[in-house]
Amino acid sequence: MNGARIALDAVFIANRGDAALRVIQTARRLGLVTAVACTRAELARSTAAVDAADYAVLLDGAEDAHGVSGGEASTGASAPYVDEKRVLTAAERFRETIVETRTFGPQLLSSLRIAVHPGWGFLSERADFAQAVLERGFRWCGPSPEAMQVMGEKASARETMANARVPTVPGLGLDEVEQSNRHERGLEETLATRVGYPLILKPVYGGGGKGMRVVRQPTELGRALQAARREARTACGNDTLLAERYLEQVRHIEFQVFGGYRDGEYRAVHLYERDCSVQRRHQKIVEESPAPGLPQETREKMAQCAVRAAEAVRYEGAGTVEFLYDADRDDFFFMEMNTRLQVEHPVTEMIVRQRHLDATEQEHVQASGMNSRIRTGARTVDLVEWQLRVAAGEALPVATQNDLFSLTPAHAMELRLYAEAPDEQGNWLPQHGLIDRFEIDGVDVGAHTPTDTLRIDSGVRTGDQVLMEFDPMMAKLIVCKADRQQTIEELGRLLETTKIWGVATNVPFLRTLLTDEEFIQGSDGRGRGVPVTWLEQRLPLLL
Ligand code: ADP
């Protein structure tokens, strides 16, 4: 964390729940005025984010937080948060509000510096939204719209990566193939030779694992294509598909990257990896760092590729480069880049530190021969603070890669607590309703003070509602102890003390997962972690 004053006045958060709270927490520490977007239902119920922010700005229409009515009715769904126009209008209304309420002279009106933070999900990866935010004179907490455009479309991202000498999974955009030959038969042949089976169909504008389909043999292709297109159209509003070789037994390992300018020069650094292989329906449930059993040499190679990926698009701000890792062959492939902060970023914040001394200071110490006698302190990294500072036009907060290190011995792990429960067939159903009580370790979840070993990032507290129309994630539990075993034990202990009344959650499942031998030992029994398909296969034994 940096003590220097930031060149920003306020932040408008185009998000809700734990994402909004996360941004508010840092913005407040930096002395910024905070505003959060909300729906009428959220305002009426006063969510944790609405309470925490200085201002709550309605997305629903011409109604505002001070009760001026007359707006159009809300659709009730998460739609307002993905409606660019509404979000932009809300941001502009906030700008007017804070101009009115502050005692600035009129000459300062134009210099009011407001950043828009998109959080994660919703509009966070929409290049056109970023563009519109910038055009309206706000600062944007994210990379340039151009970088978002290239990385947000899976086909162009693959091409950019190949040019940057980053290995990608064999695959091709179906558009391209279909334009060159119009027959289904031709498509089948092209895919068989240039991609191979099994393959996976993905929407090029996809996210959150939606609309993906594994095709094991050519005879399944026709139907799978139809279904994948249909799903892609509904989930992403675009049915362009990409076919990729489906890799069996791979792990999901991603690198946190951060880019910016320093002394007029572009630089990108990485903040080490997160292993996110424990997934259900391609969605992450557990994330950890370091990745269990990943050879140091491979880790470094992947990190370099991640930095090259960022450099290739002059990526500014926080991003994540995702890889699939084949542990048997010790080989990895670029999968995609997420052009935003991720849900699991606390794992990185728990385990990565920034050296107190910057490179020049270190050189000085070294030259004067004091190095061995000086214990260099380290400071924690706040990725939201980095985002806000870069958005404010400040330099990249670290001078070189060497200023960052991952604690050792240490192991950070995050568990996602969801309001969801399996039915008799084992299908997980999202739950909603009033939370009568939500405490961990005898303390209400909203009142936990983070420490170096435990952090709870929650979007709700006792007395809040889990609303049906939004993602049912309630909180993230992040622990960092000396090794994986101790971290798992501590998480297990915390889950035993977790009391959630009013809504059914996945806590009982998480408790079982943490005691599962394969989860603890890795599926090969040698501590090398589990592949992305592991949890789905193991699930019947865990319920
Ligand atoms: P999304 O953008 O929808 O999140 P990703 O491309 O990040 O989709 O993939 C999500 C998950 O799908 C991965 O973590 C992995 O489990 C699985 N997956 C994606 N591509 C492949 C592939 N080529 N082979 C095997 N599994 C894959």
Coordinates of C-alpha atoms and ligand atoms in Angstrom, one line a residue:
M1 CA 0.0 0.0 0.0
N2 CA 1.2 3.4 -0.9
G3 CA 0.8 6.5 1.3
A4 CA 0.9 9.0 -1.5
R5 CA -2.2 11.1 -2.2
I6 CA -4.1 10.0 -5.3
A7 CA -5.1 12.3 -8.1
L8 CA -8.8 11.3 -8.0
D9 CA -11.9 12.7 -6.2
A10 CA -14.4 10.0 -6.5
V11 CA -15.2 6.5 -7.8
F12 CA -18.4 5.4 -9.3
I13 CA -18.9 1.6 -9.0
A14 CA -20.9 0.0 -11.7
N15 CA -21.4 -3.2 -9.7
R16 CA -22.9 -4.6 -6.6
G17 CA -22.3 -7.1 -3.7
D18 CA -18.8 -8.2 -2.8
A19 CA -17.3 -6.5 -5.9
A20 CA -18.7 -3.2 -4.9
L21 CA -17.7 -3.6 -1.3
R22 CA -14.2 -4.5 -2.3
V23 CA -13.8 -1.3 -4.3
I24 CA -15.4 0.9 -1.6
Q25 CA -13.0 -0.4 1.0
T26 CA -9.9 0.7 -0.9
A27 CA -11.5 3.9 -2.2
R28 CA -12.4 5.0 1.2
R29 CA -8.9 4.3 2.6
L30 CA -7.6 6.5 -0.3
G31 CA -10.0 9.3 0.7
L32 CA -12.3 9.1 -2.3
V33 CA -16.0 9.8 -2.4
T34 CA -17.7 6.5 -3.3
A35 CA -20.9 5.9 -5.2
V36 CA -22.5 2.6 -6.0
A37 CA -25.0 1.7 -8.7
C38 CA -28.1 -0.1 -7.4
T39 CA -31.5 -1.2 -8.4
R40 CA -34.7 -0.1 -6.8
A41 CA -35.1 -3.4 -4.9
E42 CA -31.6 -3.1 -3.6
L43 CA -32.1 0.5 -2.5
A44 CA -35.4 -0.5 -0.7
R45 CA -33.7 -3.3 1.1
S46 CA -30.5 -1.4 1.7
T47 CA -27.8 -3.9 0.7
A48 CA -24.4 -4.0 2.3
A49 CA -22.9 -2.1 -0.7
V50 CA -25.6 0.6 -0.6
D51 CA -25.0 1.1 3.1
A52 CA -21.3 1.2 2.7
A53 CA -21.1 3.7 -0.2
D54 CA -21.4 7.5 0.3
Y55 CA -24.0 7.6 -2.5
A56 CA -26.3 5.0 -4.0
V57 CA -27.4 5.8 -7.5
L58 CA -30.4 4.1 -9.0
L59 CA -30.0 2.4 -12.3
D60 CA -33.7 2.1 -12.8
G61 CA -34.5 5.3 -14.4
A62 CA -35.0 9.0 -13.5
E63 CA -35.3 8.1 -9.8
D64 CA -32.4 8.8 -7.4
A65 CA -31.2 7.8 -4.0
H66 CA -32.8 10.8 -2.4
G67 CA -36.2 9.6 -3.3
V68 CA -37.0 11.7 -6.4
S69 CA -39.4 9.4 -8.4
G70 CA -40.8 9.2 -11.8
G71 CA -38.5 6.7 -13.5
E72 CA -39.4 3.7 -15.6
A73 CA -40.0 0.5 -13.9
S74 CA -37.1 -1.9 -13.2
T75 CA -37.1 -5.2 -15.1
G76 CA -36.3 -6.8 -11.8
A77 CA -33.4 -8.9 -13.2
S78 CA -29.7 -8.2 -13.3
A79 CA -30.4 -6.4 -16.6
P80 CA -29.9 -2.8 -15.3
Y81 CA -26.3 -3.6 -14.5
V82 CA -25.6 -4.7 -18.0
D83 CA -27.5 -1.9 -19.6
E84 CA -24.7 0.5 -20.7
K85 CA -27.0 3.5 -21.1
R86 CA -28.5 3.2 -17.6
V87 CA -25.1 2.8 -16.0
L88 CA -23.7 5.8 -17.9
T89 CA -26.7 7.9 -17.0
A90 CA -26.3 7.0 -13.4
A91 CA -22.6 7.8 -13.4
E92 CA -23.4 11.2 -14.9
R93 CA -26.1 11.9 -12.4
F94 CA -23.6 11.1 -9.7
R95 CA -21.2 13.6 -11.2
E96 CA -23.9 16.3 -11.0
T97 CA -24.7 15.3 -7.4
I98 CA -21.2 15.5 -6.1
V99 CA -20.6 18.8 -7.9
E100 CA -23.6 20.2 -6.1
T101 CA -22.8 18.9 -2.7
R102 CA -19.2 20.0 -2.6
T103 CA -18.0 23.5 -2.0
F104 CA -15.9 23.7 -5.1
G105 CA -15.9 26.9 -7.1
P106 CA -17.3 26.7 -10.5
Q107 CA -13.9 26.8 -12.1
L108 CA -13.2 23.4 -10.6
L109 CA -16.2 21.7 -12.0
S110 CA -14.4 20.4 -15.0
S111 CA -11.5 19.1 -13.0
L112 CA -13.5 16.8 -10.8
R113 CA -11.8 13.5 -11.2
I114 CA -14.2 10.6 -11.2
A115 CA -13.1 7.0 -12.0
V116 CA -15.6 4.4 -13.1
H117 CA -14.8 0.9 -11.6
P118 CA -16.7 -1.9 -13.3
G119 CA -15.8 -4.6 -10.7
W120 CA -16.1 -8.0 -12.3
G121 CA -19.0 -9.5 -14.3
F122 CA -21.6 -7.3 -15.8
L123 CA -20.0 -4.6 -18.0
S124 CA -16.4 -5.2 -16.8
E125 CA -15.2 -6.7 -20.1
R126 CA -17.2 -4.6 -22.6
A127 CA -14.8 -2.5 -24.7
D128 CA -17.6 -0.3 -26.0
F129 CA -18.6 0.5 -22.4
A130 CA -15.0 1.4 -21.5
Q131 CA -14.9 3.6 -24.6
A132 CA -18.2 5.4 -23.6
V133 CA -16.9 5.9 -20.1
L134 CA -13.8 7.6 -21.4
E135 CA -15.7 9.7 -23.9
R136 CA -17.8 11.1 -21.1
G137 CA -14.7 12.3 -19.3
F138 CA -14.5 9.7 -16.6
R139 CA -11.3 7.7 -15.8
W140 CA -11.6 4.1 -16.5
C141 CA -10.4 1.4 -14.1
G142 CA -9.3 -1.0 -16.7
P143 CA -7.2 -1.5 -19.9
S144 CA -7.7 0.5 -23.0
P145 CA -10.8 -0.3 -25.0
E146 CA -8.5 -1.5 -27.8
A147 CA -6.8 -4.0 -25.6
M148 CA -10.2 -5.2 -24.3
Q149 CA -11.4 -5.6 -27.8
V150 CA -8.5 -7.8 -28.9
M151 CA -8.4 -9.9 -25.8
G152 CA -12.2 -10.1 -25.3
E153 CA -12.7 -11.9 -28.6
K154 CA -11.3 -15.4 -28.2
A155 CA -10.3 -15.8 -31.8
S156 CA -8.3 -12.5 -32.0
A157 CA -6.8 -13.2 -28.6
R158 CA -5.5 -16.5 -29.9
E159 CA -3.9 -14.9 -32.9
T160 CA -2.3 -12.1 -30.8
M161 CA -0.9 -14.8 -28.5
A162 CA 0.5 -16.9 -31.3
N163 CA 2.3 -13.7 -32.6
A164 CA 3.7 -13.1 -29.1
R165 CA 5.2 -16.6 -29.1
V166 CA 2.7 -17.8 -26.4
P167 CA 1.6 -21.4 -27.0
T168 CA -2.1 -21.8 -27.7
V169 CA -4.3 -24.9 -27.9
P170 CA -4.8 -26.0 -31.6
G171 CA -8.0 -24.4 -32.7
L172 CA -9.8 -22.1 -35.2
G173 CA -12.6 -19.7 -35.5
L174 CA -15.6 -21.3 -37.3
D175 CA -16.4 -18.1 -39.1
E176 CA -13.2 -18.4 -41.0
V177 CA -13.8 -22.0 -42.0
E178 CA -17.4 -21.4 -43.0
Q179 CA -16.5 -18.5 -45.2
S180 CA -14.0 -20.6 -47.2
N181 CA -16.3 -23.6 -47.6
R182 CA -20.0 -23.6 -47.1
H183 CA -20.7 -27.3 -46.7
E184 CA -21.1 -29.0 -43.3
R185 CA -19.0 -31.9 -44.6
G186 CA -16.1 -29.5 -45.4
L187 CA -16.4 -28.1 -41.9
E188 CA -16.2 -31.6 -40.4
E189 CA -13.1 -32.4 -42.4
T190 CA -11.4 -29.1 -41.6
L191 CA -12.0 -29.6 -37.9
A192 CA -10.8 -33.2 -38.0
T193 CA -7.5 -32.2 -39.6
R194 CA -6.8 -28.8 -38.1
V195 CA -8.2 -29.2 -34.6
G196 CA -8.8 -32.9 -34.0
Y197 CA -11.1 -34.7 -31.6
P198 CA -12.2 -34.4 -28.9
L199 CA -12.8 -30.7 -29.4
I200 CA -14.6 -28.0 -27.5
L201 CA -16.9 -25.4 -29.1
K202 CA -16.8 -22.0 -27.4
P203 CA -18.6 -18.8 -28.0
V204 CA -15.9 -16.2 -29.0
Y205 CA -17.5 -13.6 -26.8
G206 CA -18.1 -16.2 -24.0
G207 CA -17.4 -16.0 -20.3
G208 CA -18.2 -17.8 -17.1
G209 CA -18.1 -21.2 -18.9
K210 CA -21.4 -20.5 -20.7
G211 CA -22.2 -22.1 -24.0
M212 CA -19.2 -24.5 -24.2
R213 CA -19.7 -27.9 -25.6
V214 CA -17.3 -30.9 -25.8
V215 CA -17.6 -32.9 -29.0
R216 CA -16.0 -36.3 -28.8
Q217 CA -16.5 -37.5 -32.4
P218 CA -17.4 -36.1 -35.9
T219 CA -20.9 -37.6 -35.8
E220 CA -21.8 -35.4 -32.8
L221 CA -20.7 -32.2 -34.5
G222 CA -23.8 -31.1 -36.3
R223 CA -26.1 -31.2 -33.2
A224 CA -23.4 -29.8 -30.9
L225 CA -22.9 -26.8 -33.3
Q226 CA -26.6 -26.0 -33.3
A227 CA -26.9 -26.3 -29.6
A228 CA -23.7 -24.3 -28.9
R229 CA -24.9 -21.5 -31.3
R230 CA -28.3 -21.3 -29.7
E231 CA -26.7 -21.1 -26.2
A232 CA -24.1 -18.6 -27.3
R233 CA -26.8 -16.4 -28.8
T234 CA -28.7 -16.4 -25.5
A235 CA -25.8 -16.1 -23.2
C236 CA -23.5 -13.7 -25.1
G237 CA -25.8 -12.1 -27.7
N238 CA -23.5 -13.4 -30.5
D239 CA -23.3 -16.9 -31.9
T240 CA -19.8 -16.9 -33.4
L241 CA -18.0 -20.0 -32.3
L242 CA -14.4 -21.2 -31.9
A243 CA -13.4 -24.8 -32.0
E244 CA -10.4 -25.8 -29.8
R245 CA -8.8 -29.1 -29.1
Y246 CA -10.3 -30.4 -25.9
L247 CA -7.4 -31.3 -23.6
E248 CA -8.0 -34.1 -21.1
Q249 CA -6.6 -34.1 -17.6
V250 CA -5.4 -30.5 -17.7
R251 CA -5.3 -28.0 -14.9
H252 CA -6.4 -24.4 -14.9
I253 CA -3.5 -22.2 -13.9
E254 CA -3.7 -18.4 -14.4
F255 CA -1.3 -15.5 -13.8
Q256 CA -2.2 -12.2 -12.4
V257 CA -0.6 -9.4 -14.6
F258 CA -0.5 -5.7 -14.3
G259 CA 0.6 -3.1 -16.8
G260 CA 1.2 0.6 -16.9
Y261 CA 3.7 3.3 -17.7
R262 CA 6.7 4.3 -15.8
D263 CA 9.0 7.2 -16.8
G264 CA 7.2 7.3 -20.1
E265 CA 7.9 3.6 -20.8
Y266 CA 5.4 0.8 -21.0
R267 CA 5.9 -2.1 -18.5
A268 CA 4.1 -5.2 -17.4
V269 CA 4.7 -7.4 -14.4
H270 CA 3.1 -10.6 -13.1
L271 CA 2.0 -11.3 -9.6
Y272 CA 2.4 -15.1 -9.8
E273 CA -0.2 -17.8 -10.4
R274 CA -3.5 -19.1 -9.1
D275 CA -4.6 -22.7 -9.6
C276 CA -8.3 -22.7 -10.2
S277 CA -8.8 -26.3 -11.3
V278 CA -11.5 -27.2 -8.8
Q279 CA -14.5 -26.3 -10.9
R280 CA -18.1 -27.3 -11.4
R281 CA -19.6 -26.6 -14.8
H282 CA -16.4 -24.7 -15.8
Q283 CA -16.9 -22.4 -12.8
K284 CA -14.3 -22.0 -10.1
I285 CA -15.0 -23.1 -6.5
V286 CA -11.5 -23.2 -5.0
E287 CA -8.5 -21.1 -6.0
E288 CA -5.0 -21.3 -4.6
S289 CA -1.5 -20.2 -4.9
P290 CA 1.2 -21.5 -5.4
A291 CA -0.2 -24.1 -7.8
P292 CA 0.5 -27.4 -6.1
G293 CA 3.5 -29.3 -7.6
L294 CA 4.1 -26.9 -10.5
P295 CA 7.8 -27.2 -11.4
Q296 CA 9.6 -23.9 -10.7
E297 CA 11.0 -23.7 -14.3
T298 CA 7.5 -24.1 -15.8
R299 CA 6.2 -21.5 -13.4
E300 CA 8.7 -19.0 -14.7
K301 CA 8.1 -19.9 -18.3
M302 CA 4.3 -19.4 -17.8
A303 CA 4.9 -16.1 -16.0
Q304 CA 7.1 -14.9 -18.9
C305 CA 4.4 -15.8 -21.4
A306 CA 1.8 -14.0 -19.3
V307 CA 3.9 -10.9 -19.3
R308 CA 4.4 -11.2 -23.0
A309 CA 0.7 -11.5 -23.5
A310 CA 0.1 -8.2 -21.6
E311 CA 2.9 -6.5 -23.5
A312 CA 1.5 -7.6 -26.8
V313 CA -1.5 -5.4 -26.3
R314 CA 0.1 -2.7 -24.1
Y315 CA -2.2 -3.9 -21.4
E316 CA -2.9 -1.3 -18.6
G317 CA -4.2 -2.2 -15.2
A318 CA -5.1 -5.6 -13.7
G319 CA -5.6 -8.6 -16.0
T320 CA -5.4 -12.3 -15.9
V321 CA -3.8 -14.7 -18.4
E322 CA -5.3 -18.1 -18.2
F323 CA -3.5 -21.3 -19.2
L324 CA -4.3 -24.9 -19.4
Y325 CA -1.5 -27.0 -17.9
D326 CA -0.9 -30.6 -18.8
A327 CA 1.0 -32.0 -15.7
D328 CA 1.9 -35.3 -17.4
R329 CA 3.7 -33.6 -20.2
D330 CA 4.6 -30.5 -18.2
D331 CA 3.2 -28.4 -21.0
F332 CA 0.9 -25.4 -21.0
F333 CA -1.3 -23.5 -23.5
F334 CA -2.8 -20.0 -23.4
M335 CA -6.6 -20.2 -23.0
E336 CA -7.8 -16.6 -22.6
M337 CA -7.1 -13.3 -21.0
N338 CA -9.6 -11.7 -18.7
T339 CA -9.4 -7.9 -19.0
R340 CA -10.5 -7.1 -15.5
L341 CA -10.0 -7.8 -11.9
Q342 CA -11.1 -11.3 -11.0
V343 CA -13.2 -12.7 -8.2
E344 CA -10.2 -14.6 -6.9
H345 CA -7.8 -11.7 -6.8
P346 CA -7.6 -11.9 -2.9
V347 CA -5.5 -15.1 -3.3
T348 CA -2.8 -13.0 -4.9
E349 CA -3.2 -10.1 -2.4
M350 CA -2.7 -12.6 0.4
I351 CA 0.5 -14.2 -0.9
V352 CA 2.3 -11.6 -3.0
R353 CA 4.3 -8.8 -1.5
Q354 CA 6.0 -5.7 -2.8
R355 CA 9.5 -5.0 -1.5
H356 CA 9.8 -1.8 0.4
L357 CA 12.9 -0.7 -1.3
D358 CA 12.5 0.1 -5.0
A359 CA 15.1 -1.0 -7.5
T360 CA 17.3 2.1 -7.2
E361 CA 17.3 1.9 -3.4
Q362 CA 18.2 -1.7 -3.6
E363 CA 21.1 -1.0 -5.9
H364 CA 22.3 1.7 -3.5
V365 CA 22.1 -0.7 -0.6
Q366 CA 23.9 -3.4 -2.6
A367 CA 26.6 -1.0 -3.7
S368 CA 27.2 0.2 -0.2
G369 CA 27.6 -3.4 0.9
M370 CA 24.8 -3.2 3.5
N371 CA 22.6 -5.7 1.9
S372 CA 23.2 -8.6 4.2
R373 CA 22.7 -6.5 7.3
I374 CA 19.5 -4.9 6.2
R375 CA 16.2 -6.7 6.6
T376 CA 14.1 -5.3 3.7
G377 CA 10.5 -5.0 4.8
A378 CA 7.7 -5.8 2.5
R379 CA 4.3 -4.3 1.9
T380 CA 1.1 -5.9 0.9
V381 CA -0.4 -5.3 -2.6
D382 CA -3.8 -3.8 -3.0
L383 CA -4.8 -4.5 -6.6
V384 CA -7.8 -2.1 -6.4
E385 CA -5.5 0.7 -5.2
W386 CA -3.1 -0.1 -8.1
Q387 CA -6.1 0.1 -10.5
L388 CA -7.3 3.4 -9.1
R389 CA -3.8 4.9 -9.2
V390 CA -3.2 3.8 -12.8
A391 CA -6.6 5.1 -13.8
A392 CA -5.7 8.4 -12.1
G393 CA -2.7 8.6 -14.4
E394 CA 0.0 7.6 -12.0
A395 CA 2.9 5.4 -12.8
L396 CA 2.8 1.6 -12.6
P397 CA 3.2 1.1 -8.8
V398 CA 6.2 -1.2 -9.1
A399 CA 9.4 -0.4 -10.9
T400 CA 10.5 -3.9 -11.9
Q401 CA 9.4 -7.5 -11.6
N402 CA 12.0 -7.9 -8.9
D403 CA 10.1 -5.7 -6.6
L404 CA 7.4 -8.4 -6.3
F405 CA 7.7 -11.7 -4.6
S406 CA 5.5 -14.5 -3.5
L407 CA 5.7 -15.4 0.2
T408 CA 7.5 -18.6 1.0
P409 CA 6.8 -20.9 2.7
A410 CA 3.2 -20.0 2.4
H411 CA 0.0 -21.2 0.7
A412 CA -3.1 -19.1 0.1
M413 CA -6.5 -20.6 -0.7
E414 CA -9.9 -19.2 -1.4
L415 CA -13.3 -20.9 -1.0
R416 CA -16.4 -19.6 -2.6
L417 CA -19.5 -19.8 -0.4
Y418 CA -22.6 -20.0 -2.5
A419 CA -26.3 -19.9 -1.6
E420 CA -27.0 -23.1 -3.5
A421 CA -28.0 -26.6 -2.6
P422 CA -28.1 -29.9 -4.5
D423 CA -31.5 -31.5 -5.2
E424 CA -32.0 -35.3 -5.1
Q425 CA -30.5 -35.8 -8.5
G426 CA -27.4 -33.8 -7.6
N427 CA -28.3 -30.7 -9.6
W428 CA -27.3 -27.6 -7.7
L429 CA -30.0 -25.0 -7.4
P430 CA -29.4 -21.3 -6.5
Q431 CA -31.1 -20.3 -3.2
H432 CA -32.4 -17.0 -2.1
G433 CA -34.0 -15.3 0.8
L434 CA -33.3 -13.5 4.1
I435 CA -30.1 -14.3 5.9
D436 CA -31.1 -14.5 9.6
R437 CA -27.6 -15.0 10.7
F438 CA -24.2 -15.2 9.0
E439 CA -21.2 -15.6 11.2
I440 CA -17.8 -17.1 11.0
D441 CA -15.6 -17.9 14.1
G442 CA -18.2 -16.2 16.3
V443 CA -18.1 -12.9 14.5
D444 CA -20.7 -11.5 12.1
V445 CA -19.3 -11.8 8.6
G446 CA -19.5 -8.1 8.0
A447 CA -17.5 -7.3 11.1
H448 CA -14.4 -9.4 10.4
T449 CA -11.1 -7.5 10.4
P450 CA -8.7 -8.9 7.8
T451 CA -5.3 -10.2 9.0
D452 CA -2.3 -11.6 7.2
T453 CA -3.7 -15.1 7.5
L454 CA -7.5 -14.6 7.2
R455 CA -9.7 -12.5 5.0
I456 CA -13.4 -12.7 4.4
D457 CA -14.8 -10.9 1.4
S458 CA -18.5 -10.9 1.7
G459 CA -21.3 -9.2 -0.3
V460 CA -23.9 -9.8 2.4
R461 CA -24.3 -9.7 6.2
T462 CA -26.8 -10.9 8.8
G463 CA -30.1 -9.3 7.9
D464 CA -29.4 -9.0 4.1
Q465 CA -31.2 -10.8 1.3
V466 CA -29.7 -13.1 -1.2
L467 CA -31.6 -11.8 -4.2
M468 CA -32.9 -14.3 -6.8
E469 CA -31.9 -12.3 -9.8
F470 CA -28.2 -12.2 -9.1
D471 CA -25.3 -14.6 -8.8
P472 CA -25.7 -16.5 -5.6
M473 CA -22.2 -16.2 -4.3
M474 CA -22.3 -14.9 -0.7
A475 CA -18.7 -14.7 0.4
K476 CA -15.2 -15.7 -0.1
L477 CA -13.0 -17.2 2.6
I478 CA -9.3 -16.7 2.1
V479 CA -6.7 -18.2 4.3
C480 CA -2.9 -18.0 4.0
K481 CA -0.8 -20.2 6.2
A482 CA 2.7 -21.7 6.0
D483 CA 1.8 -24.7 3.8
R484 CA -1.2 -26.2 1.9
Q485 CA -2.0 -28.6 4.7
Q486 CA -2.2 -25.9 7.4
T487 CA -4.3 -23.7 5.1
I488 CA -6.7 -26.5 4.4
E489 CA -7.0 -27.3 8.1
E490 CA -7.6 -23.7 9.0
L491 CA -10.3 -23.4 6.3
G492 CA -11.9 -26.5 7.7
R493 CA -11.9 -25.1 11.2
L494 CA -13.5 -21.9 9.9
L495 CA -16.2 -23.8 8.1
E496 CA -17.0 -25.7 11.2
T497 CA -17.7 -22.3 12.9
T498 CA -19.7 -20.9 10.0
K499 CA -23.3 -20.4 10.9
I500 CA -25.6 -19.4 8.1
W501 CA -29.3 -19.3 9.0
G502 CA -32.1 -18.6 6.5
V503 CA -30.7 -19.8 3.3
A504 CA -29.2 -23.2 2.2
T505 CA -25.5 -22.9 1.2
N506 CA -22.7 -25.1 -0.1
V507 CA -20.9 -25.0 3.3
P508 CA -21.6 -28.7 4.1
F509 CA -20.2 -29.6 0.7
L510 CA -17.1 -27.4 1.2
R511 CA -16.5 -29.1 4.6
T512 CA -16.5 -32.6 2.9
L513 CA -14.3 -31.3 0.1
L514 CA -11.7 -30.1 2.5
T515 CA -11.4 -33.6 4.1
D516 CA -11.3 -35.4 0.7
E517 CA -8.1 -37.4 0.3
E518 CA -7.8 -36.7 -3.4
F519 CA -8.3 -33.0 -2.9
I520 CA -5.7 -33.0 -0.2
Q521 CA -3.2 -35.2 -2.0
G522 CA -4.0 -34.3 -5.6
S523 CA -5.6 -36.8 -7.9
D524 CA -2.3 -38.5 -8.6
G525 CA -1.6 -38.9 -4.9
R526 CA 1.6 -36.9 -5.3
G527 CA 0.4 -33.5 -4.3
R528 CA 0.2 -32.2 -7.9
G529 CA -3.3 -31.0 -7.7
V530 CA -6.4 -32.1 -9.7
P531 CA -7.5 -31.6 -13.3
V532 CA -10.4 -29.3 -14.1
T533 CA -12.7 -32.3 -14.6
W534 CA -11.9 -33.8 -11.2
L535 CA -14.7 -32.3 -9.1
E536 CA -17.5 -33.2 -11.5
Q537 CA -16.4 -36.8 -11.4
R538 CA -15.8 -36.8 -7.7
L539 CA -19.0 -35.0 -6.8
P540 CA -21.2 -38.1 -6.2
L541 CA -18.8 -39.1 -3.5
L542 CA -18.8 -35.7 -1.9
L543 CA -22.6 -35.1 -1.5
Ligands
ADP1 P1 -15.0 -18.8 -20.1 O1 -14.5 -17.6 -20.8 O2 -16.4 -19.1 -20.4 O3 -14.7 -18.7 -18.6 P2 -12.7 -20.4 -20.6 O4 -12.1 -20.3 -22.0 O5 -12.0 -19.5 -19.6 O6 -14.2 -20.0 -20.7 O7 -12.8 -21.8 -20.1 C1 -13.3 -22.2 -18.9 C2 -13.0 -23.6 -18.4 O8 -13.3 -24.5 -19.5 C3 -11.5 -23.8 -18.2 O9 -11.1 -23.4 -16.9 C4 -11.4 -25.3 -18.4 O10 -11.9 -26.0 -17.3 C5 -12.4 -25.6 -19.5 N1 -11.7 -25.5 -20.9 C6 -11.7 -24.5 -21.7 N2 -11.0 -24.8 -22.9 C7 -10.6 -26.0 -22.7 C8 -9.9 -26.9 -23.6 N3 -9.4 -26.6 -24.8 N4 -9.6 -28.2 -23.1 C9 -10.1 -28.6 -21.9 N5 -10.8 -27.8 -21.1 C10 -11.1 -26.5 -21.5

